[in-house]
Amino acid sequence: MAEKKTFYVTTPIYYPSNKLHVGNSYTTVAADAMARFKRLTGYRVWFLTGTDEHGQKIQRQAEAAGKAPADFVDEIVAWIKELWNELDIEFDDFIRTSEPRHKDKVSRIFERYYEQGDIYKGKYEGLYCTPCEAYWTERQLDDGNCPDCGRKVELIDEEAYFFKMSRYADRLLEHIETHPEFIQPPSRKNEMINNFLKPGLEDLCVSRTSFDWGIPVPFDRDHVIYVWLDALSNYITALGYGEEGSLYDQFWPADVQLIGKDILRFHTIYWPIFLMALGEPLPKTVFGHGWLMLQEGKMSKSKGNAIDPMVLAGRYSSDALRYFLLREIPFGQDGVFSLEAFITRINNDLANDLGNLVSRTLTMAERYFDGVLPEPSAGDRATDHELSRTALNTPGAVEAAMDQMKISDALAGLWLLVRQSNKYIDDNMPWSLAKDPANRERLGTVIYNLIESIRFIGVMLKPYMPRTPESIWEQLNIKADKDLQEWESLAGWGRIKPGTVVKRGDDLFPRLNLQAEIRAMRADKPAEETAVDQSAPAEEQAGLINLEQFQQVDLRVAEISDAERVPKSDKLLKLEVDLGEETKRQVAAGLAEYYQPEELIGKQVIFVANLKPVKLRGILSQGMLLAAVSADGVPVLTAVDRKIAPGSRVS
Ligand code: MSP
């Protein structure tokens, strides 16, 4: 049997200085999705994460908490592991830089640099940002402050060891220029070249003496090794670098090292130089993703405005949080986290698109076939081909996007199939087919195709939302049939067996009420923040509404499927509109003086779907069509720019 291809993916190792926020979780969720995707598509994967435990910042924080650094970090590391467990992060190894397996190797690496003349002893007089654990020159500061985090820098004056970065600068520049895949996304490459490499690399100070929470320099124990040299080495020490027959031989160089854009310099300048000095190959790709921001600005543990991922996952499910993080922001760009955007995604993509597809299909399978999956007939209807073709093409599209780290595009591609499947229901109207026994075979084919499409979707969802497919397998009754859950099973259409007894389960994602969620989450926030959030009286007085108020109106695209005059009324028309729901809605509309019933049939209009039903002239009216009204009072119906599935949300 052919050897499996390998895939090594890493996350930054986090400072256990405080609980992580949703921004930190972002990298790890992305790395996990990547790792799961590669495992699913047949790779032997190694996924490493961990914690960066040494350094002055941690030592000071431990002191402030009245604890020994080791005890201080232990508690936070336990919390971080719990968080990863909660978010279904399936890492293969978790490295802590305080572990002997790491420390011993870093000492040896440092010694080797010294022996081969890459490191020499000198004196450091300069500026240091402790929160970033970074050295700066006067010229690099931003208004006297750290250019990365904006905080005050400290003047340090210590005897220290230095690494001769300039020895490797030309080779690194050449590597970057000849390996376009090395720094991703490509937009970040020039920043590194122009801001750091071109102006000339200064030797890097790689030891400190003013504190002791670190790995001692083996031959000069007053010094501890600079925390970034210590931390960056984790990517190879965790693989057992230097040990005979270790994982290092199988997995290094890493395929993708995921990091936030703020630590790109450390990973695309220092790290490759440290590796070059060891004579080791460089990672294939270092991917610097964007930042997750809050509407009011940067998310930060120390500012106390961070959003707790544990709370979000606990309330909304880790699958929902993972989906949001991966789908909302094109991987690489900055994005905003807001509760509104999060709830809107859950409602639109997960409850409406995916959840409804599954619940509608399973309800119909039970109602029309007692849950026994019918045999499809080998017809040649265009709509069936369209669905199966989309399904068969989706795995390739998802894989192509993942190979370019376009995780959000991969999900968008998968959702085309989800939407296509919903459209297939609307186009085939199983509830109409069910009215006539002559259509029984056709009805069976439609239900079969929908179930098979849901199976496809379930398989492809696994890397991003590991729990949801489990619930789908349960409902499709294929939990034990592992073959039907594998990527390879997507190579052909129609693998789920007729006769399988499916059973509708709980809704995958119940629809949430945005207002109620905002109120509930606000109740968890400190009073100060609540007060700020509510301070908009000027806006309200001016008659403005905010986004949340607007979103209370459920606007949809409705397709008018029938229209007739109302006897004894000059004004009213009785309409039947399709909102993509199982049954159509009836509406009484005051349009009879302006529109002929025939001209309305087939039109798509904007519709208020959550208006309380009323009776007009004895006709139940379940919503309202929107119309613009001309100066002389003539209503002109609103329309959509091009055809779209009935029920599509207008926002
Ligand atoms: N310990 C170093 C990394 C050493 S790797 C050898 C470190 N740790 S950190 O805990 O401060 O940050 C870890 C990661 O979280 C970084 O990649 C950083 O970019 C990321 N993020 C921190 N805040 C973030 C957001 N608001 N949004 C997205 N990522 C963010 O740096």
XYZ file of C-alpha atoms and ligand atoms in Angstrom:
682
model
C 0.000 0.000 0.000
C 1.256 3.471 -0.858
C 2.525 5.579 2.053
C 0.050 8.248 3.060
C 1.066 11.812 2.356
C 1.825 13.763 5.510
C 0.595 17.153 6.645
C 1.993 19.130 9.562
C 0.073 22.159 10.793
C 0.865 24.328 13.813
C -0.695 27.194 15.731
C 1.222 29.809 17.680
C 1.765 28.707 21.244
C -0.288 30.980 23.458
C 0.918 32.977 26.439
C -0.892 31.546 29.433
C -1.075 35.022 30.900
C -4.822 35.134 31.022
C -7.823 33.277 29.646
C -7.865 33.276 25.858
C -10.461 35.294 23.994
C -12.382 34.491 20.873
C -9.662 36.140 18.752
C -7.035 33.676 19.994
C -9.420 30.779 19.445
C -9.716 31.835 15.838
C -6.255 30.558 14.833
C -6.743 27.273 16.609
C -10.183 26.662 15.137
C -8.780 27.360 11.661
C -5.843 25.017 12.233
C -8.193 22.336 13.514
C -10.444 22.658 10.467
C -7.386 22.383 8.261
C -6.097 19.325 10.141
C -9.481 17.607 10.085
C -9.881 18.358 6.403
C -6.531 16.807 5.584
C -7.265 13.746 7.729
C -10.606 13.367 5.971
C -8.990 13.578 2.564
C -6.435 10.891 3.322
C -3.375 12.585 4.801
C -1.382 11.519 7.824
C -1.688 14.656 9.880
C 0.226 16.087 12.806
C -1.444 19.042 14.449
C 0.522 20.853 17.138
C -0.553 23.549 19.542
C 0.621 24.531 23.012
C 1.622 27.273 25.408
C 4.504 29.740 25.556
C 5.130 29.880 29.257
C 8.382 31.720 29.902
C 9.377 35.368 29.863
C 9.232 38.540 31.834
C 5.576 39.220 31.128
C 4.422 35.918 32.634
C 6.810 36.286 35.559
C 5.417 39.742 36.372
C 1.836 38.588 36.052
C 2.492 35.657 38.334
C 4.080 38.004 40.877
C 1.087 40.316 40.688
C -1.162 37.329 41.364
C 1.024 36.339 44.313
C 1.911 32.991 42.737
C 4.992 31.157 41.582
C 5.143 31.342 37.751
C 4.833 27.563 37.414
C 1.657 27.471 39.525
C 0.276 30.539 37.814
C 0.625 29.047 34.327
C -0.591 25.593 35.374
C -4.036 26.950 36.159
C -4.352 28.855 32.905
C -2.996 25.998 30.827
C -5.644 23.733 32.357
C -8.293 26.263 31.318
C -6.860 26.505 27.784
C -6.967 22.726 27.404
C -10.539 22.728 28.617
C -11.366 25.402 26.053
C -9.850 23.357 23.233
C -11.827 20.389 24.406
C -14.990 22.475 24.404
C -14.273 23.694 20.863
C -13.512 20.151 19.637
C -9.898 20.944 18.848
C -8.368 17.601 17.964
C -4.645 18.301 18.329
C -2.078 15.535 18.122
C 0.271 17.152 20.601
C 0.172 20.005 23.079
C 3.597 21.357 23.919
C 4.342 23.421 26.996
C 7.641 25.260 26.859
C 8.134 24.496 30.555
C 8.361 20.762 29.803
C 11.781 19.101 29.992
C 11.363 17.604 26.501
C 11.370 21.164 25.169
C 13.800 22.845 27.542
C 16.564 20.280 27.050
C 16.447 20.621 23.296
C 16.403 24.413 23.374
C 19.509 24.430 25.610
C 21.262 22.192 23.128
C 20.206 24.317 20.173
C 21.488 27.455 21.926
C 24.779 25.760 22.726
C 25.176 24.719 19.124
C 24.613 28.265 17.863
C 27.264 29.449 20.292
C 29.720 26.757 19.280
C 29.337 27.507 15.597
C 29.777 31.239 16.125
C 26.197 32.359 15.443
C 25.913 33.645 18.990
C 28.377 35.916 20.769
C 28.373 37.782 24.079
C 27.953 41.554 24.244
C 25.973 44.248 26.018
C 22.418 45.297 25.231
C 21.361 48.862 25.730
C 18.024 49.476 24.204
C 14.274 49.333 24.275
C 12.045 46.419 25.099
C 8.293 45.875 24.986
C 7.477 43.373 27.721
C 3.872 42.552 26.667
C 5.189 41.664 23.168
C 8.531 40.389 24.459
C 10.125 42.316 21.598
C 13.219 44.474 21.127
C 12.905 47.757 19.280
C 15.191 50.510 18.077
C 14.371 54.188 18.641
C 13.651 54.541 14.921
C 11.080 51.752 14.921
C 8.957 53.183 17.743
C 5.605 54.697 17.056
C 5.327 57.982 18.941
C 7.740 56.620 21.516
C 5.641 53.457 22.028
C 5.786 49.849 20.842
C 4.753 49.839 17.163
C 2.937 46.507 17.636
C 0.804 47.049 20.719
C 1.153 50.792 21.338
C 2.280 50.308 24.935
C 5.264 51.855 26.696
C 8.668 50.327 26.088
C 11.334 49.901 28.775
C 14.967 50.853 28.585
C 17.191 47.899 29.310
C 20.878 47.813 29.875
C 22.206 44.279 30.360
C 25.041 42.027 29.436
C 23.592 39.683 26.825
C 24.119 37.174 24.042
C 23.461 38.194 20.453
C 22.552 36.211 17.367
C 24.251 37.260 14.120
C 21.122 37.680 12.032
C 22.979 39.470 9.249
C 24.844 36.234 8.421
C 21.638 34.774 6.996
C 19.803 37.852 5.728
C 20.710 37.461 2.060
C 19.817 33.797 1.993
C 16.495 34.538 3.639
C 15.675 37.301 1.191
C 16.431 34.977 -1.672
C 14.292 32.246 -0.151
C 11.351 34.599 0.254
C 11.700 35.845 -3.280
C 12.025 32.409 -4.855
C 9.317 30.740 -2.759
C 6.140 32.736 -3.258
C 4.210 30.260 -1.113
C 6.448 30.866 1.920
C 4.707 33.994 3.224
C 0.944 33.930 2.852
C -1.206 35.734 2.024
C 1.141 37.326 -0.545
C 0.208 40.855 0.541
C 2.210 40.350 3.747
C 5.448 39.527 1.957
C 6.480 43.025 0.928
C 5.897 44.361 4.393
C 8.521 41.939 5.736
C 10.983 42.634 2.953
C 10.685 46.399 2.974
C 10.328 47.053 6.693
C 12.762 44.534 8.066
C 15.026 42.826 5.561
C 15.893 45.639 3.174
C 16.892 48.188 5.859
C 19.411 45.591 7.104
C 18.969 43.119 9.916
C 20.545 44.009 13.226
C 21.932 41.295 15.459
C 19.251 40.015 17.786
C 19.636 39.971 21.535
C 18.835 36.401 22.592
C 19.287 36.346 26.361
C 18.122 38.270 29.428
C 19.494 38.596 32.946
C 16.939 40.741 34.784
C 14.559 37.862 35.576
C 14.863 34.116 35.777
C 11.601 32.546 34.506
C 13.057 30.949 31.407
C 15.479 28.359 30.116
C 18.964 29.104 31.467
C 21.805 29.573 28.989
C 23.558 26.248 29.588
C 27.076 27.647 29.813
C 26.236 30.947 31.566
C 23.437 30.430 34.049
C 22.876 34.087 34.968
C 21.199 34.402 31.609
C 17.882 33.004 30.418
C 17.245 32.360 26.736
C 15.174 35.000 24.947
C 11.557 33.878 25.051
C 11.031 34.039 21.276
C 14.037 31.816 20.544
C 12.698 29.455 23.198
C 9.117 29.608 21.880
C 9.768 29.341 18.146
C 11.783 26.178 18.679
C 8.623 24.427 19.929
C 7.652 23.591 16.375
C 10.579 21.196 16.115
C 11.246 20.213 19.734
C 7.701 18.850 19.930
C 8.526 16.546 17.031
C 11.558 15.231 18.919
C 14.118 17.179 16.924
C 17.569 15.642 17.239
C 16.292 12.224 18.307
C 16.865 9.217 16.149
C 13.723 8.065 14.276
C 11.551 10.872 15.674
C 8.421 12.413 14.212
C 10.694 15.186 13.019
C 11.891 12.992 10.161
C 8.320 12.332 9.104
C 6.728 15.737 9.476
C 9.286 18.519 9.162
C 9.191 20.874 7.255
C 5.746 22.009 8.355
C 3.172 22.370 5.611
C 1.404 25.335 7.195
C 2.267 27.390 10.236
C -0.745 29.474 11.121
C -0.201 32.700 13.030
C -1.796 36.100 13.498
C -0.381 38.888 11.376
C 1.113 40.616 14.438
C 3.691 37.879 14.918
C 4.658 37.518 11.287
C 8.065 39.119 11.783
C 9.048 36.528 14.354
C 7.933 33.699 12.087
C 9.219 34.867 8.730
C 12.505 36.461 9.799
C 13.762 35.118 13.130
C 12.353 31.609 12.793
C 13.720 30.850 9.313
C 17.103 32.256 10.312
C 17.215 30.068 13.433
C 16.391 27.087 11.206
C 18.976 28.003 8.584
C 21.609 28.151 11.297
C 20.678 24.595 12.235
C 20.891 23.585 8.583
C 17.224 22.578 8.596
C 14.633 23.218 5.893
C 12.159 26.074 6.293
C 8.407 25.604 6.717
C 6.609 25.481 3.383
C 4.119 28.186 4.320
C 3.711 30.659 7.134
C 0.191 32.016 6.949
C -0.493 35.308 8.768
C -4.224 35.659 9.216
C -6.050 38.862 10.047
C -7.392 40.050 13.342
C -10.778 39.626 14.805
C -11.875 43.016 16.096
C -14.786 44.264 18.129
C -16.953 47.053 16.776
C -15.323 49.359 19.303
C -11.789 48.358 18.298
C -9.139 45.869 19.278
C -9.978 42.865 21.374
C -7.684 42.520 24.289
C -7.490 40.411 27.400
C -6.042 43.301 29.332
C -8.706 45.758 28.199
C -11.270 43.327 29.583
C -13.483 43.690 26.533
C -12.696 40.292 25.170
C -15.412 37.840 24.369
C -15.157 34.565 26.197
C -15.244 31.703 23.680
C -16.224 29.281 26.431
C -19.379 31.288 27.118
C -20.234 31.519 23.415
C -19.667 27.823 22.797
C -21.624 26.923 25.921
C -24.627 28.991 24.910
C -24.670 28.553 21.132
C -22.675 25.311 20.597
C -19.100 25.009 19.518
C -20.212 24.106 15.996
C -22.009 27.427 15.650
C -18.998 29.348 16.942
C -16.610 27.433 14.698
C -18.857 27.998 11.701
C -19.076 31.705 12.381
C -15.332 32.163 12.816
C -14.507 30.201 9.690
C -17.268 31.537 7.468
C -17.627 35.173 8.419
C -14.107 36.382 7.700
C -12.166 35.621 4.531
C -9.120 33.909 6.008
C -6.283 36.413 5.947
C -8.356 39.558 6.339
C -9.419 41.392 9.476
C -12.998 40.931 10.566
C -15.431 42.114 13.189
C -16.997 39.975 15.847
C -20.398 41.172 16.941
C -23.187 39.290 18.599
C -25.558 40.589 15.922
C -23.444 39.178 13.107
C -23.024 35.907 14.978
C -26.738 35.420 15.673
C -27.615 36.477 12.123
C -25.267 33.817 10.712
C -26.729 31.182 13.008
C -30.252 32.106 11.969
C -29.609 32.463 8.247
C -27.059 29.829 7.413
C -27.505 27.271 10.140
C -31.166 27.442 11.176
C -32.751 28.485 7.878
C -30.544 27.009 5.195
C -29.071 23.895 6.749
C -31.487 23.223 9.609
C -34.604 23.676 7.487
C -33.235 21.510 4.721
C -32.726 18.634 7.117
C -35.953 19.056 9.039
C -38.146 19.580 5.952
C -36.652 16.588 4.184
C -36.912 14.237 7.133
C -40.422 15.379 7.943
C -41.486 14.602 4.385
C -39.677 11.260 4.356
C -41.600 10.281 7.478
C -44.897 11.721 6.347
C -44.931 10.253 2.858
C -42.868 7.069 3.255
C -42.972 6.287 6.991
C -39.260 7.068 6.978
C -38.397 4.165 4.667
C -36.094 5.571 2.031
C -37.695 4.939 -1.361
C -35.933 3.574 -4.421
C -35.112 6.413 -6.826
C -36.170 5.981 -10.428
C -33.561 6.516 -13.085
C -35.313 9.427 -14.721
C -33.525 12.166 -16.571
C -35.076 15.253 -15.117
C -32.906 18.341 -15.380
C -33.543 19.276 -11.769
C -32.196 15.904 -10.541
C -29.084 16.259 -12.651
C -28.563 19.789 -11.454
C -28.637 18.613 -7.855
C -26.406 15.572 -8.298
C -23.967 17.538 -10.468
C -23.669 20.264 -7.842
C -23.178 17.630 -5.151
C -20.506 15.785 -7.104
C -18.658 18.995 -7.957
C -18.680 20.411 -4.450
C -15.935 18.209 -2.899
C -13.485 19.352 -5.582
C -14.406 22.988 -5.079
C -14.057 22.663 -1.306
C -10.685 20.964 -1.641
C -9.373 23.586 -4.067
C -10.368 26.353 -1.663
C -8.811 24.571 1.325
C -5.565 24.042 -0.550
C -5.325 27.796 -0.851
C -6.346 28.273 2.782
C -9.561 29.935 1.663
C -11.605 28.388 4.423
C -14.470 30.817 4.137
C -14.717 30.140 0.395
C -14.773 26.413 1.078
C -17.811 26.885 3.306
C -19.440 29.261 0.848
C -19.004 26.540 -1.804
C -20.586 23.967 0.443
C -23.510 26.272 1.123
C -24.223 26.464 -2.600
C -25.143 22.803 -2.326
C -27.236 23.452 0.791
C -29.125 26.186 -1.048
C -29.398 24.151 -4.233
C -30.992 21.382 -2.174
C -33.529 23.795 -0.716
C -34.237 25.035 -4.215
C -34.736 21.437 -5.306
C -37.519 21.148 -2.718
C -39.120 24.359 -3.945
C -38.841 23.344 -7.592
C -40.243 19.869 -7.084
C -42.857 20.731 -4.466
C -43.104 17.277 -2.886
C -46.265 18.309 -1.037
C -47.998 18.785 -4.409
C -46.657 15.500 -5.736
C -48.014 13.777 -2.640
C -51.554 14.787 -3.525
C -51.701 12.424 -6.502
C -50.803 8.719 -6.130
C -49.742 8.731 -9.781
C -46.722 10.792 -8.704
C -45.612 8.368 -6.009
C -42.509 7.219 -7.849
C -41.460 10.767 -8.626
C -42.035 11.762 -5.021
C -39.811 8.890 -3.922
C -37.027 10.012 -6.230
C -37.193 13.557 -4.901
C -36.999 12.414 -1.285
C -34.169 9.996 -2.063
C -32.134 12.688 -3.800
C -32.615 15.076 -0.921
C -31.465 12.522 1.622
C -28.404 11.723 -0.482
C -27.607 15.404 -0.795
C -27.855 15.807 2.978
C -25.410 12.929 3.340
C -22.959 14.710 1.013
C -23.318 17.882 3.037
C -22.769 15.988 6.293
C -19.498 14.473 5.084
C -18.151 17.802 3.906
C -19.197 19.582 7.098
C -17.071 17.369 9.311
C -13.862 19.439 9.388
C -15.660 22.652 10.223
C -18.499 21.509 12.461
C -17.613 18.115 13.864
C -20.780 17.611 15.911
C -23.474 18.406 13.364
C -22.679 15.469 11.048
C -23.134 13.126 14.013
C -26.682 14.338 14.372
C -27.204 14.022 10.614
C -25.922 10.400 10.650
C -28.335 9.679 13.466
C -31.281 11.078 11.505
C -30.187 9.307 8.328
C -29.642 6.146 10.353
C -26.146 5.570 8.973
C -24.214 6.026 12.210
C -22.738 2.565 11.952
C -22.062 2.780 8.230
C -18.692 4.524 8.348
C -18.114 4.131 4.607
C -20.966 6.500 3.913
C -19.277 9.126 6.086
C -15.970 9.074 4.244
C -14.717 11.560 1.685
C -14.305 8.749 -0.881
C -18.032 8.064 -0.675
C -18.603 11.411 -2.404
C -17.153 10.068 -5.637
C -20.499 8.665 -6.736
C -24.120 9.720 -6.373
C -26.686 7.408 -4.839
C -24.747 5.414 -2.272
C -27.214 5.597 0.588
C -29.335 2.469 0.389
C -33.039 2.565 -0.400
C -34.852 0.921 2.475
C -32.805 2.752 5.099
C -35.198 3.875 7.813
C -34.581 7.541 8.485
C -35.943 9.393 11.479
C -36.329 13.075 12.079
C -34.469 14.292 15.159
C -34.278 17.592 16.996
C -33.741 20.704 14.908
C -30.022 21.124 14.246
C -30.028 24.836 15.041
C -33.148 26.414 16.506
C -33.786 29.967 15.347
C -32.682 32.546 17.881
C -34.317 35.783 18.820
C -31.686 38.437 18.327
C -33.134 40.862 20.860
C -33.413 38.232 23.542
C -29.835 37.115 22.927
C -28.495 40.647 23.122
C -30.316 41.161 26.395
C -29.097 37.858 27.792
C -25.487 38.432 26.836
C -25.566 41.986 28.070
C -26.692 40.754 31.446
C -23.351 38.930 31.621
C -21.298 42.044 30.930
C -19.830 44.467 33.440
C -22.145 47.384 34.234
C -19.807 49.926 32.669
C -20.052 48.340 29.238
C -23.792 47.960 29.453
C -24.114 51.629 30.149
C -22.042 52.518 27.102
C -24.030 50.215 24.872
C -27.316 51.774 25.878
C -26.310 55.391 25.602
C -27.941 56.388 22.364
C -30.794 58.700 23.355
C -29.902 61.321 20.741
C -30.343 58.785 17.954
C -33.622 57.604 19.297
C -34.968 61.111 19.644
C -34.161 61.795 16.013
C -36.372 58.837 15.043
C -33.471 56.642 14.030
C -33.534 52.956 14.614
C -30.551 50.747 15.095
C -29.684 47.593 13.208
C -31.230 45.353 15.821
C -34.557 47.158 15.555
C -34.460 46.858 11.769
C -33.675 43.183 11.994
C -36.855 42.561 13.936
C -38.700 42.776 10.637
C -38.395 39.478 8.795
C -38.204 40.549 5.151
C -38.329 37.792 2.542
C -38.608 37.302 -1.159
C -42.073 35.966 -1.917
C -43.146 34.562 -5.258
C -46.784 35.158 -6.116
C -48.141 31.788 -7.188
C -51.820 32.625 -7.483
C -53.977 35.763 -7.595
C -57.712 36.286 -7.848
C -60.232 39.031 -7.295
C -62.231 39.085 -4.076
C -65.941 39.003 -4.787
C -67.693 42.245 -3.887
C -64.479 44.148 -3.322
C -63.023 46.706 -5.737
C -59.821 47.006 -3.841
C -58.721 43.605 -2.638
C -56.929 40.791 -4.405
C -56.523 37.395 -2.772
C -52.977 36.190 -3.372
C -51.150 33.012 -2.666
C -47.415 33.507 -2.113
C -44.553 31.053 -1.946
C -41.961 31.681 0.768
C -40.151 28.407 0.273
C -42.173 26.983 3.141
C -44.069 23.747 3.009
C -47.394 25.497 2.669
C -48.015 28.706 0.817
C -49.312 31.791 2.510
C -52.456 33.669 1.752
C -52.497 37.439 1.554
C -55.210 39.990 1.029
C -53.642 42.958 -0.789
C -55.199 46.288 -1.741
C -53.989 46.097 -5.321
C -57.118 45.337 -7.358
C -57.367 48.852 -8.785
C -53.791 48.837 -10.020
C -52.837 45.292 -11.020
C -54.571 42.543 -12.990
C -54.396 39.207 -11.148
C -52.744 37.466 -14.150
C -49.874 39.937 -14.353
C -48.956 39.264 -10.728
C -48.491 35.507 -11.015
C -44.816 34.590 -11.047
C -43.644 37.990 -9.768
C -41.133 38.016 -6.937
C -41.693 40.752 -4.385
C -40.399 41.800 -1.009
C -42.582 40.490 1.761
C -42.921 41.095 5.496
C -43.041 37.552 6.814
C -43.455 38.098 10.545
C -46.496 40.333 10.588
C -49.313 39.126 12.851
C -52.033 37.535 10.667
C -55.239 39.562 10.242
C -58.565 38.986 8.511
C -59.612 41.421 5.783
C -63.109 40.952 4.458
C -63.075 37.491 5.928
C -59.814 36.602 4.182
C -56.917 35.544 6.376
C -53.873 37.621 5.456
C -50.543 36.162 6.566
C -48.045 38.916 5.799
C -47.651 41.951 3.619
C -46.230 42.730 0.178
C -44.131 45.867 0.082
C -44.923 48.543 -2.461
C -43.639 52.030 -3.119
C -46.408 54.597 -3.386
C -46.268 57.308 -6.026
C -47.186 60.942 -5.321
C -50.748 60.275 -6.551
C -51.112 57.244 -4.318
C -50.504 54.444 -6.843
C -48.770 51.426 -5.322
C -45.824 49.999 -7.265
C -44.693 46.611 -6.031
C -41.067 46.197 -4.978
C -39.151 43.594 -6.926
C -35.822 41.832 -6.764
C -33.121 42.437 -9.304
C -33.083 38.868 -10.550
C -34.746 35.568 -9.735
C -33.840 34.122 -6.389
C -35.168 31.236 -4.307
C -38.510 32.132 -2.698
C -38.045 32.722 1.010
C -34.594 34.300 0.591
C -33.935 36.759 3.354
C -33.765 40.481 2.575
C -31.321 42.250 4.854
N 3.312 33.469 22.510
C 3.282 34.194 21.304
C 3.365 33.272 20.120
C 4.576 32.406 20.092
S 4.562 31.323 18.749
C 6.043 30.635 18.756
C 2.001 34.998 21.228
N 1.010 34.602 22.009
S -0.411 35.321 22.172
O -1.136 34.524 23.115
O -0.224 36.694 22.489
O -1.079 35.315 20.773
C -1.306 34.130 20.116
C -2.007 34.342 18.806
O -3.277 34.933 18.984
C -1.250 35.203 17.816
O -1.221 34.557 16.572
C -2.101 36.432 17.700
O -2.025 36.968 16.423
C -3.467 35.852 17.940
N -4.437 36.862 18.312
C -4.463 37.638 19.415
N -5.547 38.452 19.332
C -6.213 38.201 18.189
C -7.384 38.673 17.619
N -8.110 39.608 18.182
N -7.776 38.128 16.444
C -7.078 37.112 15.850
N -5.974 36.648 16.363
C -5.493 37.216 17.514
O 1.933 35.940 20.467
